[in-house]
Amino acid sequence: MEIDWQSLGFSYMPVKSNIRYKFSGGKWDDGILCSSDKIELSIASNCLHYGQAAFEGLKAFCCKDGKVRVFRPGENALRLNRTSAHIMGPEIPLEIFNEAVQRVVQDNIEYVPPYGTGGSLYIRPLLIGVTPQIGISASDDYIFLVLVSPVGPYYKGGIKPVDACVSEFDRAAPRGTGHIKIAGNYAASLYPTRKAKDMGCQVALFLDAAKREYIEEFGTSNFIGISHDGAYVTPDSSSILDSITNKSLRLIARDLGIEVERRPIKIEELSSFREVGACGTAVIITPVRNICHGEKIYRFRDEIGPVLKQLYDRMTGIQYGEVEDVHGWMQEIKLS
Ligand SMILES: Cc1ncc(COP(=O)(O)O)c(C=O)c1O
């Protein structure tokens, strides 16, 4: 197997194996590594019709010392269980989640991009309800699978800013499903994202659905603003995804002596931010250059600003084992 690590982007590559666990009769089985990336399902499976599908995204990194480590898998396990509970799915015990990640990364270790390439192994846990049914009710049977795929540095040749536009659509209702990671949220965001792209913007920024006064989040990432006095400001809302990257960056910010404010942010407050970023597992922080809101354009910087850069460097330093992991976030993949 020859992989050109430099040419990797963020797209799916079939690898050696994925791991699958089955839930039926109220119990999980022991899981099995499969070389095929196909699954056989009943055409009446719940997940296909009624969207009983939850997923996660995390990464394994080849660190400076040559060891492979995964960033905060326990957080993804907790979030997947919160999502599963909301869609009436089963609990995935932490031991099964951790074992699945360990086994699938071990088996695909040759696909972890080497240290220095800027790449990582993307890990995608997926939970689907597979009971064949016509009536709408929760499945009795589930598949929990974890697939992996090597991905390149998102920013080849430097961190590039994006333009965003405030979407005319809503992403999530106040007491809806925006805080969990169900497949349907992403199907619903495809059209708004297409509309943003038609306006020349790479990402859509969503407002609160009740009043359309407050910033919620981008289509696949949380919002961060750096205020005039250098504080890290991020929305507090029950309808956005509790980003693990954002949570980690808030701790890093405190470590660096940066004040952190988690509170509702009015859209007009954009004019007072010095830097704006979108944060998530895929890129850590994407700087935002412009945000268009109707006729108004809020302008930020053409490159990543100093505060976001400092946070980005600390985070990637921890992930690649270049900076001490003081919070114990990195979980080593044991190799025999
Ligand atoms: C809607 C949404 N918000 C935020 C995030 C960032 O979350 P995380 O940092 O856990 O990847 C994601 C990515 O999963 C997302 O899909």
mmCIF file of C-alpha atoms and ligand atoms in Angstrom:
data_model
loop_
_atom_site.group_PDB
_atom_site.id
_atom_site.type_symbol
_atom_site.label_atom_id
_atom_site.label_comp_id
_atom_site.label_asym_id
_atom_site.label_seq_id
_atom_site.Cartn_x
_atom_site.Cartn_y
_atom_site.Cartn_z
ATOM 1 C CA MET A 1 0.000 0.000 0.000
ATOM 2 C CA GLU A 2 1.487 3.341 -1.123
ATOM 3 C CA ILE A 3 -0.216 6.469 0.113
ATOM 4 C CA ASP A 4 0.841 9.909 -1.001
ATOM 5 C CA TRP A 5 0.379 11.562 2.405
ATOM 6 C CA GLN A 6 0.824 15.023 0.931
ATOM 7 C CA SER A 7 -2.125 14.661 -1.421
ATOM 8 C CA LEU A 8 -4.653 13.564 1.220
ATOM 9 C CA GLY A 9 -7.703 15.746 1.614
ATOM 10 C CA PHE A 10 -10.839 15.205 3.674
ATOM 11 C CA SER A 11 -12.447 12.421 1.719
ATOM 12 C CA TYR A 12 -13.285 8.792 2.336
ATOM 13 C CA MET A 13 -10.603 6.217 1.559
ATOM 14 C CA PRO A 14 -11.358 2.496 1.936
ATOM 15 C CA VAL A 15 -8.901 1.000 4.431
ATOM 16 C CA LYS A 16 -8.071 -2.469 5.788
ATOM 17 C CA SER A 17 -11.042 -2.847 8.128
ATOM 18 C CA ASN A 18 -13.877 -1.383 10.132
ATOM 19 C CA ILE A 19 -15.368 -2.740 13.338
ATOM 20 C CA ARG A 20 -19.014 -3.642 13.944
ATOM 21 C CA TYR A 21 -20.983 -4.510 17.054
ATOM 22 C CA LYS A 22 -24.549 -5.767 16.992
ATOM 23 C CA PHE A 23 -27.196 -5.044 19.587
ATOM 24 C CA SER A 24 -30.135 -7.417 19.808
ATOM 25 C CA GLY A 25 -32.171 -9.001 22.567
ATOM 26 C CA GLY A 26 -31.037 -6.115 24.794
ATOM 27 C CA LYS A 27 -27.323 -7.057 24.558
ATOM 28 C CA TRP A 28 -24.209 -6.056 22.639
ATOM 29 C CA ASP A 29 -22.101 -8.758 20.983
ATOM 30 C CA ASP A 30 -18.279 -8.861 21.079
ATOM 31 C CA GLY A 31 -17.742 -6.952 17.838
ATOM 32 C CA ILE A 32 -15.947 -8.057 14.722
ATOM 33 C CA LEU A 33 -13.399 -6.471 12.391
ATOM 34 C CA CYS A 34 -14.636 -6.574 8.779
ATOM 35 C CA SER A 35 -12.591 -6.092 5.667
ATOM 36 C CA SER A 36 -15.625 -5.189 3.562
ATOM 37 C CA ASP A 37 -16.960 -1.655 3.791
ATOM 38 C CA LYS A 38 -20.455 -2.764 2.753
ATOM 39 C CA ILE A 39 -23.314 -3.616 5.088
ATOM 40 C CA GLU A 40 -26.373 -5.688 4.437
ATOM 41 C CA LEU A 41 -29.580 -4.199 5.804
ATOM 42 C CA SER A 42 -33.262 -4.851 5.437
ATOM 43 C CA ILE A 43 -34.817 -2.345 3.073
ATOM 44 C CA ALA A 44 -37.289 -1.629 5.882
ATOM 45 C CA SER A 45 -34.553 -0.699 8.401
ATOM 46 C CA ASN A 46 -35.595 2.087 10.728
ATOM 47 C CA CYS A 47 -32.451 4.181 10.080
ATOM 48 C CA LEU A 48 -33.216 4.395 6.367
ATOM 49 C CA HIS A 49 -36.777 5.651 6.771
ATOM 50 C CA TYR A 50 -37.044 7.311 10.133
ATOM 51 C CA GLY A 51 -33.472 8.459 10.605
ATOM 52 C CA GLN A 52 -32.541 6.583 13.752
ATOM 53 C CA ALA A 53 -28.873 7.302 13.093
ATOM 54 C CA ALA A 54 -26.293 8.930 15.350
ATOM 55 C CA PHE A 55 -22.631 9.541 14.674
ATOM 56 C CA GLU A 56 -19.408 11.037 15.992
ATOM 57 C CA GLY A 57 -16.097 12.294 14.631
ATOM 58 C CA LEU A 58 -12.692 12.161 16.302
ATOM 59 C CA LYS A 59 -9.071 11.719 15.293
ATOM 60 C CA ALA A 60 -5.940 9.651 15.963
ATOM 61 C CA PHE A 61 -2.556 11.303 15.537
ATOM 62 C CA CYS A 62 0.935 9.950 15.036
ATOM 63 C CA CYS A 63 2.824 11.900 17.686
ATOM 64 C CA LYS A 64 6.379 13.196 17.802
ATOM 65 C CA ASP A 65 7.502 10.199 19.904
ATOM 66 C CA GLY A 66 6.123 7.798 17.245
ATOM 67 C CA LYS A 67 3.153 6.702 19.371
ATOM 68 C CA VAL A 68 -0.387 6.922 18.058
ATOM 69 C CA ARG A 69 -2.894 8.703 20.289
ATOM 70 C CA VAL A 70 -6.577 9.563 20.052
ATOM 71 C CA PHE A 71 -7.901 12.942 21.181
ATOM 72 C CA ARG A 72 -10.505 12.757 23.996
ATOM 73 C CA PRO A 73 -12.449 9.635 22.902
ATOM 74 C CA GLY A 74 -14.324 9.556 26.217
ATOM 75 C CA GLU A 75 -15.990 12.863 25.308
ATOM 76 C CA ASN A 76 -17.231 11.447 22.005
ATOM 77 C CA ALA A 77 -18.520 8.341 23.799
ATOM 78 C CA LEU A 78 -20.517 10.522 26.205
ATOM 79 C CA ARG A 79 -21.925 12.663 23.392
ATOM 80 C CA LEU A 80 -22.865 9.604 21.322
ATOM 81 C CA ASN A 81 -24.748 8.248 24.312
ATOM 82 C CA ARG A 82 -26.544 11.560 24.796
ATOM 83 C CA THR A 83 -27.572 11.426 21.128
ATOM 84 C CA SER A 84 -28.567 7.770 21.354
ATOM 85 C CA ALA A 85 -30.727 8.400 24.422
ATOM 86 C CA HIS A 86 -32.567 11.194 22.579
ATOM 87 C CA ILE A 87 -33.411 8.945 19.624
ATOM 88 C CA MET A 88 -34.369 6.024 21.871
ATOM 89 C CA GLY A 89 -31.239 4.039 20.998
ATOM 90 C CA PRO A 90 -29.306 1.775 23.391
ATOM 91 C CA GLU A 91 -26.449 2.848 25.618
ATOM 92 C CA ILE A 92 -23.016 2.038 24.246
ATOM 93 C CA PRO A 93 -20.903 1.193 27.310
ATOM 94 C CA LEU A 94 -17.711 3.241 27.514
ATOM 95 C CA GLU A 95 -15.650 0.026 27.464
ATOM 96 C CA ILE A 96 -17.200 -1.004 24.143
ATOM 97 C CA PHE A 97 -16.654 2.452 22.624
ATOM 98 C CA ASN A 98 -13.011 2.526 23.765
ATOM 99 C CA GLU A 99 -12.382 -1.063 22.706
ATOM 100 C CA ALA A 100 -13.879 -0.361 19.267
ATOM 101 C CA VAL A 101 -11.600 2.649 18.773
ATOM 102 C CA GLN A 102 -8.524 0.751 20.004
ATOM 103 C CA ARG A 103 -9.175 -2.312 17.829
ATOM 104 C CA VAL A 104 -9.987 -0.482 14.619
ATOM 105 C CA VAL A 105 -7.070 1.940 14.892
ATOM 106 C CA GLN A 106 -4.665 -0.913 15.787
ATOM 107 C CA ASP A 107 -5.812 -2.883 12.755
ATOM 108 C CA ASN A 108 -5.401 0.132 10.456
ATOM 109 C CA ILE A 109 -2.249 1.498 12.003
ATOM 110 C CA GLU A 110 -0.524 1.678 8.608
ATOM 111 C CA TYR A 111 -3.137 4.262 7.575
ATOM 112 C CA VAL A 112 -2.253 6.740 10.305
ATOM 113 C CA PRO A 113 -0.412 9.555 8.509
ATOM 114 C CA PRO A 114 3.196 9.805 9.785
ATOM 115 C CA TYR A 115 4.265 12.568 12.145
ATOM 116 C CA GLY A 116 5.219 15.681 10.223
ATOM 117 C CA THR A 117 2.727 15.243 7.386
ATOM 118 C CA GLY A 118 0.052 17.218 9.262
ATOM 119 C CA GLY A 119 -2.454 14.440 8.629
ATOM 120 C CA SER A 120 -4.448 12.244 10.995
ATOM 121 C CA LEU A 121 -6.689 9.196 11.020
ATOM 122 C CA TYR A 122 -10.302 10.327 11.077
ATOM 123 C CA ILE A 123 -12.503 8.036 13.196
ATOM 124 C CA ARG A 124 -16.231 7.914 12.526
ATOM 125 C CA PRO A 125 -18.404 5.993 15.012
ATOM 126 C CA LEU A 126 -21.927 5.351 13.741
ATOM 127 C CA LEU A 127 -25.011 3.929 15.466
ATOM 128 C CA ILE A 128 -27.981 2.853 13.352
ATOM 129 C CA GLY A 129 -31.338 1.292 14.148
ATOM 130 C CA VAL A 130 -31.758 -1.695 11.839
ATOM 131 C CA THR A 131 -35.020 -3.374 12.808
ATOM 132 C CA PRO A 132 -37.218 -3.776 9.739
ATOM 133 C CA GLN A 133 -40.433 -1.896 10.417
ATOM 134 C CA ILE A 134 -43.109 0.210 8.817
ATOM 135 C CA GLY A 135 -44.602 1.815 11.923
ATOM 136 C CA ILE A 136 -42.688 4.618 13.587
ATOM 137 C CA SER A 137 -41.127 3.386 16.788
ATOM 138 C CA ALA A 138 -37.618 2.767 18.082
ATOM 139 C CA SER A 139 -35.666 -0.173 16.678
ATOM 140 C CA ASP A 140 -35.025 -3.266 18.741
ATOM 141 C CA ASP A 141 -31.778 -3.974 16.879
ATOM 142 C CA TYR A 142 -28.775 -1.751 16.228
ATOM 143 C CA ILE A 143 -25.375 -1.740 14.600
ATOM 144 C CA PHE A 144 -22.592 0.285 16.179
ATOM 145 C CA LEU A 145 -19.719 0.544 13.742
ATOM 146 C CA VAL A 146 -16.499 2.508 13.629
ATOM 147 C CA LEU A 147 -14.844 3.321 10.337
ATOM 148 C CA VAL A 148 -11.546 5.111 9.844
ATOM 149 C CA SER A 149 -10.016 7.015 6.964
ATOM 150 C CA PRO A 150 -6.728 8.922 6.716
ATOM 151 C CA VAL A 151 -7.160 12.648 6.177
ATOM 152 C CA GLY A 152 -4.667 15.307 5.247
ATOM 153 C CA PRO A 153 -3.930 18.647 6.828
ATOM 154 C CA TYR A 154 -7.037 20.666 6.129
ATOM 155 C CA TYR A 155 -4.893 23.643 5.327
ATOM 156 C CA LYS A 156 -2.372 22.767 2.702
ATOM 157 C CA GLY A 157 -0.051 25.718 2.448
ATOM 158 C CA GLY A 158 -1.277 27.605 5.491
ATOM 159 C CA ILE A 159 -4.445 28.330 7.397
ATOM 160 C CA LYS A 160 -6.938 29.807 4.939
ATOM 161 C CA PRO A 161 -9.868 31.975 6.054
ATOM 162 C CA VAL A 162 -13.419 31.380 4.872
ATOM 163 C CA ASP A 163 -16.352 33.694 4.215
ATOM 164 C CA ALA A 164 -19.643 32.967 5.944
ATOM 165 C CA CYS A 165 -23.150 34.138 5.350
ATOM 166 C CA VAL A 166 -25.976 34.334 7.850
ATOM 167 C CA SER A 167 -28.476 31.753 6.720
ATOM 168 C CA GLU A 168 -32.071 32.662 6.020
ATOM 169 C CA PHE A 169 -32.908 29.142 7.294
ATOM 170 C CA ASP A 170 -32.878 27.788 10.834
ATOM 171 C CA ARG A 171 -30.723 24.853 11.827
ATOM 172 C CA ALA A 172 -32.312 23.803 15.090
ATOM 173 C CA ALA A 173 -35.371 24.651 17.155
ATOM 174 C CA PRO A 174 -34.923 25.739 20.789
ATOM 175 C CA ARG A 175 -36.187 22.454 22.241
ATOM 176 C CA GLY A 176 -35.309 20.359 19.196
ATOM 177 C CA THR A 177 -32.300 18.248 18.253
ATOM 178 C CA GLY A 178 -29.524 20.780 17.566
ATOM 179 C CA HIS A 179 -27.565 19.724 20.656
ATOM 180 C CA ILE A 180 -27.194 16.107 19.513
ATOM 181 C CA LYS A 181 -25.454 14.563 16.535
ATOM 182 C CA ILE A 182 -28.156 12.847 14.525
ATOM 183 C CA ALA A 183 -27.816 12.293 10.791
ATOM 184 C CA GLY A 184 -31.010 14.240 10.052
ATOM 185 C CA ASN A 185 -29.528 17.518 11.320
ATOM 186 C CA TYR A 186 -26.964 17.310 8.549
ATOM 187 C CA ALA A 187 -29.452 16.398 5.821
ATOM 188 C CA ALA A 188 -31.387 19.497 6.893
ATOM 189 C CA SER A 189 -28.281 21.684 6.599
ATOM 190 C CA LEU A 190 -27.432 20.678 3.011
ATOM 191 C CA TYR A 191 -29.804 23.093 1.323
ATOM 192 C CA PRO A 192 -28.924 26.109 3.514
ATOM 193 C CA THR A 193 -25.229 25.358 2.880
ATOM 194 C CA ARG A 194 -25.841 25.194 -0.869
ATOM 195 C CA LYS A 195 -27.564 28.592 -0.669
ATOM 196 C CA ALA A 196 -24.578 30.011 1.225
ATOM 197 C CA LYS A 197 -22.256 28.643 -1.469
ATOM 198 C CA ASP A 198 -24.415 30.191 -4.184
ATOM 199 C CA MET A 199 -23.724 33.516 -2.486
ATOM 200 C CA GLY A 200 -19.998 32.892 -2.688
ATOM 201 C CA CYS A 201 -19.575 31.862 0.955
ATOM 202 C CA GLN A 202 -18.070 28.550 2.055
ATOM 203 C CA VAL A 203 -20.094 28.246 5.253
ATOM 204 C CA ALA A 204 -23.512 29.160 6.633
ATOM 205 C CA LEU A 205 -23.910 30.826 10.011
ATOM 206 C CA PHE A 206 -27.186 30.040 11.780
ATOM 207 C CA LEU A 207 -29.121 32.296 14.142
ATOM 208 C CA ASP A 208 -31.400 31.243 16.983
ATOM 209 C CA ALA A 209 -34.660 29.995 15.514
ATOM 210 C CA ALA A 210 -36.937 31.658 18.080
ATOM 211 C CA LYS A 211 -35.934 35.307 17.665
ATOM 212 C CA ARG A 212 -33.227 35.305 14.989
ATOM 213 C CA GLU A 213 -31.258 37.739 17.135
ATOM 214 C CA TYR A 214 -28.482 35.570 18.516
ATOM 215 C CA ILE A 215 -25.617 33.690 16.904
ATOM 216 C CA GLU A 216 -25.878 29.906 17.172
ATOM 217 C CA GLU A 217 -23.203 28.123 15.139
ATOM 218 C CA PHE A 218 -21.892 27.327 11.672
ATOM 219 C CA GLY A 219 -23.177 24.272 9.759
ATOM 220 C CA THR A 220 -20.493 21.920 11.086
ATOM 221 C CA SER A 221 -18.626 23.971 13.667
ATOM 222 C CA ASN A 222 -19.082 26.209 16.711
ATOM 223 C CA PHE A 223 -18.618 29.980 16.683
ATOM 224 C CA ILE A 224 -15.763 31.751 18.503
ATOM 225 C CA GLY A 225 -15.263 35.513 18.604
ATOM 226 C CA ILE A 226 -12.317 37.348 20.136
ATOM 227 C CA SER A 227 -13.613 40.547 21.684
ATOM 228 C CA HIS A 228 -11.903 43.956 21.638
ATOM 229 C CA ASP A 229 -10.366 43.311 25.011
ATOM 230 C CA GLY A 230 -9.089 39.893 23.918
ATOM 231 C CA ALA A 231 -11.728 37.631 25.559
ATOM 232 C CA TYR A 232 -12.753 34.300 24.035
ATOM 233 C CA VAL A 233 -16.513 34.605 23.458
ATOM 234 C CA THR A 234 -18.673 31.667 22.393
ATOM 235 C CA PRO A 235 -22.462 31.211 22.355
ATOM 236 C CA ASP A 236 -24.359 29.616 25.181
ATOM 237 C CA SER A 237 -27.377 27.920 23.641
ATOM 238 C CA SER A 238 -29.243 24.684 24.230
ATOM 239 C CA SER A 239 -29.665 24.145 20.492
ATOM 240 C CA ILE A 240 -26.026 23.991 19.384
ATOM 241 C CA LEU A 241 -23.708 20.997 19.399
ATOM 242 C CA ASP A 242 -21.484 20.834 22.468
ATOM 243 C CA SER A 243 -18.250 20.850 20.454
ATOM 244 C CA ILE A 244 -15.388 18.945 22.053
ATOM 245 C CA THR A 245 -12.938 21.225 20.259
ATOM 246 C CA ASN A 246 -14.642 24.311 21.690
ATOM 247 C CA LYS A 247 -14.693 22.786 25.169
ATOM 248 C CA SER A 248 -10.966 22.025 24.879
ATOM 249 C CA LEU A 249 -10.112 25.445 23.448
ATOM 250 C CA ARG A 250 -11.914 27.127 26.346
ATOM 251 C CA LEU A 251 -9.662 25.258 28.765
ATOM 252 C CA ILE A 252 -6.572 26.074 26.725
ATOM 253 C CA ALA A 253 -7.637 29.733 26.661
ATOM 254 C CA ARG A 254 -7.855 29.741 30.475
ATOM 255 C CA ASP A 255 -4.431 28.049 30.647
ATOM 256 C CA LEU A 256 -3.073 30.889 28.513
ATOM 257 C CA GLY A 257 -4.661 33.544 30.727
ATOM 258 C CA ILE A 258 -7.352 34.430 28.174
ATOM 259 C CA GLU A 259 -10.737 35.330 29.633
ATOM 260 C CA VAL A 260 -13.562 33.035 28.487
ATOM 261 C CA GLU A 261 -17.180 34.168 28.106
ATOM 262 C CA ARG A 262 -19.891 31.672 27.240
ATOM 263 C CA ARG A 263 -23.086 33.636 26.750
ATOM 264 C CA PRO A 264 -25.731 34.620 24.206
ATOM 265 C CA ILE A 265 -24.158 36.735 21.435
ATOM 266 C CA LYS A 266 -26.298 39.197 19.510
ATOM 267 C CA ILE A 267 -25.600 39.278 15.779
ATOM 268 C CA GLU A 268 -24.772 43.016 15.950
ATOM 269 C CA GLU A 269 -21.966 42.213 18.374
ATOM 270 C CA LEU A 270 -20.023 40.905 15.360
ATOM 271 C CA SER A 271 -18.917 44.473 14.667
ATOM 272 C CA SER A 272 -16.996 44.488 17.951
ATOM 273 C CA PHE A 273 -15.018 41.269 17.402
ATOM 274 C CA ARG A 274 -11.345 41.467 16.419
ATOM 275 C CA GLU A 275 -11.159 37.850 15.288
ATOM 276 C CA VAL A 276 -13.786 35.249 14.418
ATOM 277 C CA GLY A 277 -13.295 31.522 13.987
ATOM 278 C CA ALA A 278 -15.224 28.322 13.361
ATOM 279 C CA CYS A 279 -14.063 25.418 15.508
ATOM 280 C CA GLY A 280 -14.434 21.654 15.215
ATOM 281 C CA THR A 281 -12.522 18.375 15.002
ATOM 282 C CA ALA A 282 -11.866 18.579 11.255
ATOM 283 C CA VAL A 283 -9.850 21.804 11.269
ATOM 284 C CA ILE A 284 -9.606 22.897 14.944
ATOM 285 C CA ILE A 285 -10.013 26.586 14.031
ATOM 286 C CA THR A 286 -10.942 28.054 10.654
ATOM 287 C CA PRO A 287 -10.535 31.827 10.621
ATOM 288 C CA VAL A 288 -13.560 33.677 9.255
ATOM 289 C CA ARG A 289 -12.749 36.661 7.019
ATOM 290 C CA ASN A 290 -16.204 38.101 6.270
ATOM 291 C CA ILE A 291 -19.700 37.438 7.511
ATOM 292 C CA CYS A 292 -22.500 38.636 5.220
ATOM 293 C CA HIS A 293 -25.842 39.387 6.817
ATOM 294 C CA GLY A 294 -28.261 40.627 4.167
ATOM 295 C CA GLU A 295 -26.689 43.813 2.775
ATOM 296 C CA LYS A 296 -24.291 44.151 5.688
ATOM 297 C CA ILE A 297 -20.793 42.706 5.654
ATOM 298 C CA TYR A 298 -18.821 42.261 8.862
ATOM 299 C CA ARG A 299 -15.138 42.221 8.017
ATOM 300 C CA PHE A 300 -12.464 40.496 10.057
ATOM 301 C CA ARG A 301 -8.951 39.477 9.065
ATOM 302 C CA ASP A 302 -7.429 38.034 5.896
ATOM 303 C CA GLU A 303 -5.403 35.555 7.917
ATOM 304 C CA ILE A 304 -5.763 33.869 11.287
ATOM 305 C CA GLY A 305 -5.486 36.462 14.075
ATOM 306 C CA PRO A 306 -2.937 36.262 16.923
ATOM 307 C CA VAL A 307 -5.279 34.957 19.627
ATOM 308 C CA LEU A 308 -6.851 32.222 17.504
ATOM 309 C CA LYS A 309 -3.384 31.302 16.199
ATOM 310 C CA GLN A 310 -2.066 30.907 19.738
ATOM 311 C CA LEU A 311 -5.002 28.615 20.602
ATOM 312 C CA TYR A 312 -4.626 26.647 17.371
ATOM 313 C CA ASP A 313 -0.902 26.109 17.925
ATOM 314 C CA ARG A 314 -1.390 24.934 21.516
ATOM 315 C CA MET A 315 -4.141 22.519 20.525
ATOM 316 C CA THR A 316 -2.276 20.992 17.580
ATOM 317 C CA GLY A 317 0.878 20.895 19.728
ATOM 318 C CA ILE A 318 -0.958 18.738 22.279
ATOM 319 C CA GLN A 319 -2.436 16.500 19.571
ATOM 320 C CA TYR A 320 0.945 15.812 17.943
ATOM 321 C CA GLY A 321 2.725 15.379 21.287
ATOM 322 C CA GLU A 322 4.851 18.519 20.911
ATOM 323 C CA VAL A 323 3.318 20.282 23.909
ATOM 324 C CA GLU A 324 2.727 18.663 27.295
ATOM 325 C CA ASP A 325 -0.746 17.121 27.542
ATOM 326 C CA VAL A 326 -1.448 18.670 30.946
ATOM 327 C CA HIS A 327 -5.137 17.735 30.914
ATOM 328 C CA GLY A 328 -4.567 14.055 29.990
ATOM 329 C CA TRP A 329 -6.585 14.316 26.778
ATOM 330 C CA MET A 330 -4.593 11.961 24.571
ATOM 331 C CA GLN A 331 -5.346 8.227 24.769
ATOM 332 C CA GLU A 332 -2.594 5.962 23.487
ATOM 333 C CA ILE A 333 -3.313 3.165 21.034
ATOM 334 C CA LYS A 334 -1.627 0.083 22.468
ATOM 335 C CA LEU A 335 0.339 -1.905 19.903
ATOM 336 C CA SER A 336 1.459 -5.444 20.672
HETATM 337 C C1 LIG B 1 -23.010 21.223 14.037
HETATM 338 C C2 LIG B 1 -21.630 21.042 14.571
HETATM 339 N N1 LIG B 1 -21.174 21.921 15.460
HETATM 340 C C3 LIG B 1 -19.924 21.798 15.992
HETATM 341 C C4 LIG B 1 -19.092 20.760 15.624
HETATM 342 C C5 LIG B 1 -17.736 20.625 16.245
HETATM 343 O O1 LIG B 1 -17.763 19.604 17.208
HETATM 344 P P1 LIG B 1 -16.428 18.866 17.598
HETATM 345 O O2 LIG B 1 -15.490 19.910 18.095
HETATM 346 O O3 LIG B 1 -16.813 17.929 18.696
HETATM 347 O O4 LIG B 1 -15.932 18.196 16.385
HETATM 348 C C6 LIG B 1 -19.529 19.827 14.685
HETATM 349 C C7 LIG B 1 -18.664 18.718 14.278
HETATM 350 O O5 LIG B 1 -18.886 17.626 14.661
HETATM 351 C C8 LIG B 1 -20.828 19.959 14.153
HETATM 352 O O6 LIG B 1 -21.283 19.079 13.255
#
